Amino acid sequence: MAREKSSKDNAQALFHSLRSAYAATPVNLKIIDLYVGFAVFTALIQVVYMASVGSFPFNSFLSGVLSCVGTAVLAVCLRIQVNKENKEFKDLPPERAFADFVLCNLVLHLVIMNFLG
Amino acid sequence: MATMPILPNMPVLDLVKSFKLKTKQQELLIRVSILCLVYVLAFITRLFSVLRYESMIHEFDPYFNYRTTLYLTQNGFYDFWNWFDYESWYPLGRIVGGTLYPGLMVTAALIYRILHFLRFAVHIREVCVLTAPFFASNTTLVAYFFGKEIWDTGAGLVAAILIAICPGYISRSVAGSYDNEGVAIFALLFTFYLFVKAVNTGSLAWSLASAFGYFYMVSAWGGYVFIINLIPLYVLVLLITGRYSMRLYVAYNCMYVLGMLLAMQIRFVGFQHVQSGEHMAAMGVFFLLQVFYFLDWVKHMLSDTKLFQAFLRITVTCAVAVGAIALGLGMLSGYISPWTGRFYSLLDPTYAKDHIPIIASVSEHQPTAWSSFMFDFHILLFLFPAGLYFCFKRLSDATIFIVMYGLTSMYFAGVMVRLILVATPAVCLVSAIAVSATVKNLTVLLRSKNKGVQTGSTKGSSSSKASSKALLDQSQPFQKNGAIALLFGAFYLLSKYATHCTWVTSEAYSSPSIVLAARGAHGSRVIFDDYREAYFWLRQNTPPDAKVMSWWDYGYQITAMGNRTVIVDNNTWNNTHIATVGRAMSSYEDEAIEIMRSLDVDYVLVVFGGVTGYSSDDINKFLWMVRIGGGVFPVIKEPDYLVNGEYRVDKGAAPKMLNCLMYKLCYYRFGEMLTEYGKPPGYDRARGVEIGNKDIKLEHLEEAFTTSNWIVRIYKVKPPNNRW
């Protein structure tokens, strides 16, 4: 009983400290996190749909899922580069980071459109 | 007060001084001129065969590439991408668009278009012949930048020079060798350079460039599997040794997702990046990276370590469980295909010999002998470990990468001769580090002694400085002499390397294989152009829809130069079809004619070296035909053709050997031929024996053409006899 209670306490303490730490992040990073969450959620929906309906044509499924995963990953890279706490990127202007992000997304979606079939 | 006239009164020395460059500009000038010279050198050292013979395509595989490039320039990209070739693998045909790597053909066609746009009316064959040397020159430039990234500009320059003349690379990129590797090695090194640059800078733009480099590599060669396995391995090593950083995350993720998507656009590769066992390492590392950095981020956010430990445990067990289940399900259900034979035989070299004779029969797939290593690398062989030492002394992300590339590629080069090519850039780069660092240290020693004397004499010295100067002075003379001696030694070694490389290129790697040369009785050069003679005879003297049966080695050349339909060719995609041909060649004439009639064969082509002493002929390849045929049709048994385990063609040969179709076709009318002074008629110069069965009669075939030196022999299949 005591062990269960302590583990439940642990989980709650974990949850609370995560929540408070996350609330301290700046707004622009939270927007990027929201975008990443949305992209991953869309990818999950597509996977569930594929599991229920079947994977033909496979290239369309792959292009759909990979576009979501790809843009999520690129957004995480943008977040890393824009985050002021990362010492490695402190002399990278955020405009440059965003321009790289847009360019990579452009290439990603062009390839997706070719692959969609 | 008159103004002072400047120009006429300026002394000459001042004028000259105004042209004198600052040290930085001098250095830049030297570097640029060295790179220009190396660029030209890399190109011209590959032109031996063009100068000695003519500008033609070499070997076997390049003829297919040439034919497809010709088709591409004549019919446009869309027709090329959707091309179904009915002139090979009769009656099956071949889906060319979906079974080749288009990078090489598209590159050559692009160069051809550009040249035509600039109004240079060159033939596509010239462009094809010179594509490989051009890309070899580009590779030297990439090697320079890569060396600069790993170590410094000195190492970059040495790397460029070493790779320009290294025989391991020249062997597959000589002028006329129009094969995938010529372009692929450039793409490989370029991709690696862009990736290392991306890891060093952490910029998304460089990762995007490396994804494009990877796309070019995938379009050029099947060896791209090496990249997609080495880079995840490198990421894993960095994670384990604790050298990871945010830059690594950005570089690998962008490159993997975009590279994978771009690679799947090539039809030949298709969905392999998500379905094949060989590509799963990259995906596994991708997921591992997400979990790893997520945990890192959570750890950074949580201030309490105990809570984090709990979270860590939960997440890690979940992730490992999910990953293991997914992988297990994938492999068990067969969705993730296991490693294909070609790549599995790299991990287990004995696999191909027992299970896949076609892969084992290719001469380039044999394990490498020490002499091949020495032949292809020369002094780089011992400079490579020296370079590894220097890399370990100054570990950084880039040097870890080159060390891993060097070690893995050297392992694979030891397993298969052909893969020395992949190891060459790594060996050149690592050796360049050794050379550059050693020479730098030696010259610093030389220079420091002068500086020490100068500062000692000009400045006033305190007591400690005087004592240290005294110590320096005592060891000085030996150091300086030793440094000079070592520098001379290094110079001697490098000049020997250059001599060796040029000699190897000239003697060993510049033969076109389709034209043979020998020394005549008085030392004059004798050229055997029999192959082309036979193919042009086929082209001009047979009906356009004639079908030619030969061993698969000659298929590409027959379709490219003879312009006739073949039964099997070098693509070797259908083992049963090749085994059928092998069975026909190894059977008695009555059985063989049934097989040939079923395949609609009109002509049979064999290669015979008995008159000239040419040893790569069909009789020497015959046992492979028997093995491959016997692998599919158990009626063909290899011991039937051997006597006491020995392969013979003289009187003591096995009766099945003396009467099989291949023997009859090769030695027809050879029994009356005098080949060498003092030897009986029918003396086979390639085997060094007198043949056993001299009186050969053909019932269902008749001789159509034999070339002037009897190297290629063509037979016509007679139509069935009238019944009455």
mmCIF file of C-alpha atoms in Angstrom, chain B residues 296-513:
data_model
loop_
_atom_site.group_PDB
_atom_site.id
_atom_site.type_symbol
_atom_site.label_atom_id
_atom_site.label_comp_id
_atom_site.label_asym_id
_atom_site.label_seq_id
_atom_site.Cartn_x
_atom_site.Cartn_y
_atom_site.Cartn_z
ATOM 1 C CA ASP B 296 18.032 14.635 -22.771
ATOM 2 C CA TRP B 297 15.478 17.425 -23.057
ATOM 3 C CA VAL B 298 13.413 16.092 -20.149
ATOM 4 C CA LYS B 299 16.554 15.771 -18.044
ATOM 5 C CA HIS B 300 17.380 19.367 -18.833
ATOM 6 C CA MET B 301 13.900 20.489 -17.812
ATOM 7 C CA LEU B 302 13.691 18.497 -14.583
ATOM 8 C CA SER B 303 15.898 19.739 -11.804
ATOM 9 C CA ASP B 304 15.426 16.683 -9.611
ATOM 10 C CA THR B 305 17.547 13.732 -10.668
ATOM 11 C CA LYS B 306 15.623 11.084 -8.740
ATOM 12 C CA LEU B 307 12.402 11.866 -10.547
ATOM 13 C CA PHE B 308 14.285 11.825 -13.780
ATOM 14 C CA GLN B 309 15.690 8.379 -13.045
ATOM 15 C CA ALA B 310 12.169 7.050 -12.607
ATOM 16 C CA PHE B 311 11.039 8.689 -15.819
ATOM 17 C CA LEU B 312 14.122 7.364 -17.588
ATOM 18 C CA ARG B 313 13.427 3.822 -16.534
ATOM 19 C CA ILE B 314 9.829 3.922 -17.698
ATOM 20 C CA THR B 315 10.629 5.475 -21.051
ATOM 21 C CA VAL B 316 13.581 3.286 -21.842
ATOM 22 C CA THR B 317 11.744 0.055 -21.077
ATOM 23 C CA CYS B 318 8.764 1.215 -23.159
ATOM 24 C CA ALA B 319 10.900 2.244 -26.098
ATOM 25 C CA VAL B 320 13.032 -0.899 -26.105
ATOM 26 C CA ALA B 321 9.946 -3.092 -25.826
ATOM 27 C CA VAL B 322 8.146 -1.349 -28.657
ATOM 28 C CA GLY B 323 11.237 -1.399 -30.846
ATOM 29 C CA ALA B 324 11.949 -5.074 -30.231
ATOM 30 C CA ILE B 325 8.347 -6.080 -30.879
ATOM 31 C CA ALA B 326 8.203 -4.076 -34.098
ATOM 32 C CA LEU B 327 11.478 -5.481 -35.376
ATOM 33 C CA GLY B 328 10.585 -9.007 -34.380
ATOM 34 C CA LEU B 329 7.176 -8.843 -36.017
ATOM 35 C CA GLY B 330 8.683 -7.363 -39.141
ATOM 36 C CA MET B 331 11.346 -10.007 -39.540
ATOM 37 C CA LEU B 332 9.158 -12.972 -38.605
ATOM 38 C CA SER B 333 6.325 -12.035 -40.911
ATOM 39 C CA GLY B 334 8.840 -11.554 -43.696
ATOM 40 C CA TYR B 335 7.811 -7.969 -44.238
ATOM 41 C CA ILE B 336 11.353 -6.812 -43.555
ATOM 42 C CA SER B 337 13.339 -8.832 -46.043
ATOM 43 C CA PRO B 338 16.630 -10.321 -44.861
ATOM 44 C CA TRP B 339 19.979 -9.255 -46.266
ATOM 45 C CA THR B 340 20.254 -10.132 -49.961
ATOM 46 C CA GLY B 341 22.921 -12.557 -51.125
ATOM 47 C CA ARG B 342 25.174 -9.915 -52.591
ATOM 48 C CA PHE B 343 25.529 -8.056 -49.305
ATOM 49 C CA TYR B 344 25.262 -11.076 -47.046
ATOM 50 C CA SER B 345 28.306 -12.547 -48.728
ATOM 51 C CA LEU B 346 30.231 -9.509 -47.452
ATOM 52 C CA LEU B 347 29.518 -10.502 -43.886
ATOM 53 C CA ASP B 348 29.970 -14.208 -44.515
ATOM 54 C CA PRO B 349 32.389 -14.660 -47.434
ATOM 55 C CA THR B 350 31.808 -18.391 -47.715
ATOM 56 C CA TYR B 351 28.076 -17.999 -48.250
ATOM 57 C CA ALA B 352 28.132 -17.332 -52.001
ATOM 58 C CA LYS B 353 30.352 -20.250 -52.851
ATOM 59 C CA ASP B 354 27.942 -22.742 -51.312
ATOM 60 C CA HIS B 355 24.612 -21.208 -52.218
ATOM 61 C CA ILE B 356 24.810 -18.757 -55.093
ATOM 62 C CA PRO B 357 27.319 -19.852 -57.754
ATOM 63 C CA ILE B 358 26.570 -16.898 -59.991
ATOM 64 C CA ILE B 359 27.834 -14.432 -57.413
ATOM 65 C CA ALA B 360 30.794 -16.661 -56.637
ATOM 66 C CA SER B 361 31.781 -16.924 -60.296
ATOM 67 C CA VAL B 362 32.391 -13.240 -60.856
ATOM 68 C CA SER B 363 36.106 -12.655 -60.699
ATOM 69 C CA GLU B 364 35.695 -9.299 -59.020
ATOM 70 C CA HIS B 365 33.916 -10.838 -56.074
ATOM 71 C CA GLN B 366 36.830 -12.957 -54.912
ATOM 72 C CA PRO B 367 38.620 -12.170 -51.646
ATOM 73 C CA THR B 368 41.581 -9.854 -51.987
ATOM 74 C CA ALA B 369 45.165 -11.003 -51.922
ATOM 75 C CA TRP B 370 47.923 -8.991 -50.244
ATOM 76 C CA SER B 371 49.511 -8.364 -53.608
ATOM 77 C CA SER B 372 46.351 -6.609 -54.772
ATOM 78 C CA PHE B 373 46.495 -4.321 -51.767
ATOM 79 C CA MET B 374 50.119 -3.463 -52.422
ATOM 80 C CA PHE B 375 49.454 -3.051 -56.126
ATOM 81 C CA ASP B 376 46.573 -0.674 -55.566
ATOM 82 C CA PHE B 377 47.799 1.285 -52.581
ATOM 83 C CA HIS B 378 51.626 1.137 -52.434
ATOM 84 C CA ILE B 379 52.918 3.398 -49.659
ATOM 85 C CA LEU B 380 49.402 4.296 -48.536
ATOM 86 C CA LEU B 381 49.270 0.870 -46.913
ATOM 87 C CA PHE B 382 51.619 1.874 -44.121
ATOM 88 C CA LEU B 383 50.658 5.531 -44.123
ATOM 89 C CA PHE B 384 47.113 4.474 -43.270
ATOM 90 C CA PRO B 385 47.890 3.213 -39.734
ATOM 91 C CA ALA B 386 50.107 6.259 -39.201
ATOM 92 C CA GLY B 387 47.200 8.475 -40.167
ATOM 93 C CA LEU B 388 44.921 6.573 -37.801
ATOM 94 C CA TYR B 389 47.356 7.386 -34.994
ATOM 95 C CA PHE B 390 47.212 11.097 -35.811
ATOM 96 C CA CYS B 391 43.427 10.979 -35.965
ATOM 97 C CA PHE B 392 43.236 9.435 -32.529
ATOM 98 C CA LYS B 393 45.585 12.060 -31.164
ATOM 99 C CA ARG B 394 43.227 14.826 -32.192
ATOM 100 C CA LEU B 395 39.744 13.348 -31.962
ATOM 101 C CA SER B 396 36.867 15.397 -33.227
ATOM 102 C CA ASP B 397 33.571 14.549 -34.865
ATOM 103 C CA ALA B 398 35.158 14.679 -38.288
ATOM 104 C CA THR B 399 38.181 12.528 -37.475
ATOM 105 C CA ILE B 400 35.994 9.906 -35.818
ATOM 106 C CA PHE B 401 34.045 9.730 -39.041
ATOM 107 C CA ILE B 402 37.065 9.260 -41.252
ATOM 108 C CA VAL B 403 38.480 6.626 -38.912
ATOM 109 C CA MET B 404 35.225 4.656 -39.059
ATOM 110 C CA TYR B 405 34.989 5.032 -42.819
ATOM 111 C CA GLY B 406 38.573 3.870 -43.186
ATOM 112 C CA LEU B 407 38.245 0.829 -40.929
ATOM 113 C CA THR B 408 34.923 -0.428 -42.290
ATOM 114 C CA SER B 409 35.916 0.083 -45.902
ATOM 115 C CA MET B 410 39.249 -1.684 -45.357
ATOM 116 C CA TYR B 411 37.403 -4.669 -43.905
ATOM 117 C CA PHE B 412 35.146 -4.858 -46.934
ATOM 118 C CA ALA B 413 38.070 -4.338 -49.288
ATOM 119 C CA GLY B 414 39.615 -7.406 -47.733
ATOM 120 C CA VAL B 415 36.512 -9.457 -48.435
ATOM 121 C CA MET B 416 35.968 -8.504 -52.073
ATOM 122 C CA VAL B 417 38.491 -7.216 -54.609
ATOM 123 C CA ARG B 418 36.010 -4.875 -56.203
ATOM 124 C CA LEU B 419 35.550 -2.962 -52.958
ATOM 125 C CA ILE B 420 39.127 -1.679 -52.865
ATOM 126 C CA LEU B 421 37.536 1.110 -54.863
ATOM 127 C CA VAL B 422 35.337 2.119 -51.925
ATOM 128 C CA ALA B 423 38.268 2.045 -49.529
ATOM 129 C CA THR B 424 40.485 4.238 -51.718
ATOM 130 C CA PRO B 425 39.138 7.679 -50.721
ATOM 131 C CA ALA B 426 39.316 6.815 -47.010
ATOM 132 C CA VAL B 427 42.849 5.463 -47.297
ATOM 133 C CA CYS B 428 43.961 8.523 -49.277
ATOM 134 C CA LEU B 429 42.445 10.927 -46.758
ATOM 135 C CA VAL B 430 43.877 9.204 -43.690
ATOM 136 C CA SER B 431 47.301 8.841 -45.310
ATOM 137 C CA ALA B 432 47.151 12.503 -46.288
ATOM 138 C CA ILE B 433 46.721 13.361 -42.617
ATOM 139 C CA ALA B 434 49.804 11.324 -41.778
ATOM 140 C CA VAL B 435 51.888 12.903 -44.530
ATOM 141 C CA SER B 436 50.723 16.428 -43.828
ATOM 142 C CA ALA B 437 51.149 16.213 -40.071
ATOM 143 C CA THR B 438 54.598 14.612 -40.338
ATOM 144 C CA VAL B 439 55.885 17.087 -42.891
ATOM 145 C CA LYS B 440 54.452 19.948 -40.870
ATOM 146 C CA ASN B 441 56.151 18.790 -37.671
ATOM 147 C CA LEU B 442 59.451 18.312 -39.470
ATOM 148 C CA THR B 443 59.400 21.733 -41.093
ATOM 149 C CA VAL B 444 58.434 23.335 -37.785
ATOM 150 C CA LEU B 445 61.527 21.720 -36.303
ATOM 151 C CA LEU B 446 63.635 23.135 -39.103
ATOM 152 C CA ARG B 447 62.223 26.590 -38.707
ATOM 153 C CA SER B 448 62.173 26.718 -34.894
ATOM 154 C CA LYS B 449 65.955 26.342 -34.629
ATOM 155 C CA ASN B 450 66.503 29.484 -36.732
ATOM 156 C CA LYS B 451 63.960 31.398 -34.679
ATOM 157 C CA GLY B 452 65.554 30.299 -31.409
ATOM 158 C CA VAL B 453 68.955 31.578 -32.516
ATOM 159 C CA GLN B 454 67.447 34.875 -33.665
ATOM 160 C CA THR B 455 65.552 35.626 -30.467
ATOM 161 C CA GLY B 456 68.560 34.578 -28.419
ATOM 162 C CA SER B 457 70.841 36.968 -30.171
ATOM 163 C CA THR B 458 68.581 39.989 -30.551
ATOM 164 C CA LYS B 459 66.712 40.066 -27.244
ATOM 165 C CA GLY B 460 68.302 40.188 -23.843
ATOM 166 C CA SER B 461 67.892 36.873 -22.070
ATOM 167 C CA SER B 462 67.198 36.142 -18.430
ATOM 168 C CA SER B 463 68.977 33.296 -16.697
ATOM 169 C CA SER B 464 66.175 30.781 -17.198
ATOM 170 C CA LYS B 465 65.908 31.683 -20.822
ATOM 171 C CA ALA B 466 69.670 31.348 -21.234
ATOM 172 C CA SER B 467 69.658 27.870 -19.731
ATOM 173 C CA SER B 468 66.756 26.730 -21.867
ATOM 174 C CA LYS B 469 68.433 28.192 -24.897
ATOM 175 C CA ALA B 470 71.566 26.284 -24.007
ATOM 176 C CA LEU B 471 69.553 23.067 -23.748
ATOM 177 C CA LEU B 472 67.949 23.795 -27.082
ATOM 178 C CA ASP B 473 71.312 24.472 -28.635
ATOM 179 C CA GLN B 474 72.705 21.153 -27.454
ATOM 180 C CA SER B 475 70.026 19.010 -29.140
ATOM 181 C CA GLN B 476 69.675 21.356 -32.126
ATOM 182 C CA PRO B 477 72.239 19.983 -34.598
ATOM 183 C CA PHE B 478 70.884 16.399 -34.486
ATOM 184 C CA GLN B 479 67.308 17.568 -34.705
ATOM 185 C CA LYS B 480 67.919 19.690 -37.742
ATOM 186 C CA ASN B 481 69.879 17.012 -39.580
ATOM 187 C CA GLY B 482 67.365 14.387 -38.634
ATOM 188 C CA ALA B 483 64.532 16.575 -39.877
ATOM 189 C CA ILE B 484 66.248 17.185 -43.194
ATOM 190 C CA ALA B 485 66.974 13.487 -43.636
ATOM 191 C CA LEU B 486 63.366 12.565 -42.841
ATOM 192 C CA LEU B 487 62.070 15.168 -45.229
ATOM 193 C CA PHE B 488 64.239 13.782 -47.997
ATOM 194 C CA GLY B 489 62.970 10.310 -47.129
ATOM 195 C CA ALA B 490 59.384 11.477 -47.357
ATOM 196 C CA PHE B 491 60.045 13.131 -50.678
ATOM 197 C CA TYR B 492 61.683 9.955 -51.972
ATOM 198 C CA LEU B 493 58.721 7.824 -50.889
ATOM 199 C CA LEU B 494 56.185 10.118 -52.467
ATOM 200 C CA SER B 495 58.066 10.245 -55.745
ATOM 201 C CA LYS B 496 58.261 6.442 -55.726
ATOM 202 C CA TYR B 497 54.515 6.381 -55.174
ATOM 203 C CA ALA B 498 53.946 8.623 -58.174
ATOM 204 C CA THR B 499 56.169 6.445 -60.354
ATOM 205 C CA HIS B 500 54.434 3.274 -59.219
ATOM 206 C CA CYS B 501 50.967 4.703 -59.838
ATOM 207 C CA THR B 502 51.820 5.824 -63.336
ATOM 208 C CA TRP B 503 53.404 2.469 -64.135
ATOM 209 C CA VAL B 504 50.387 0.560 -62.805
ATOM 210 C CA THR B 505 47.990 2.736 -64.743
ATOM 211 C CA SER B 506 49.948 2.284 -67.918
ATOM 212 C CA GLU B 507 50.504 -1.467 -67.644
ATOM 213 C CA ALA B 508 47.532 -2.921 -65.847
ATOM 214 C CA TYR B 509 44.486 -0.737 -65.904
ATOM 215 C CA SER B 510 44.462 0.736 -69.375
ATOM 216 C CA SER B 511 43.475 -2.227 -71.452
ATOM 217 C CA PRO B 512 40.103 -2.065 -73.115
ATOM 218 C CA SER B 513 39.477 -5.823 -72.752
#
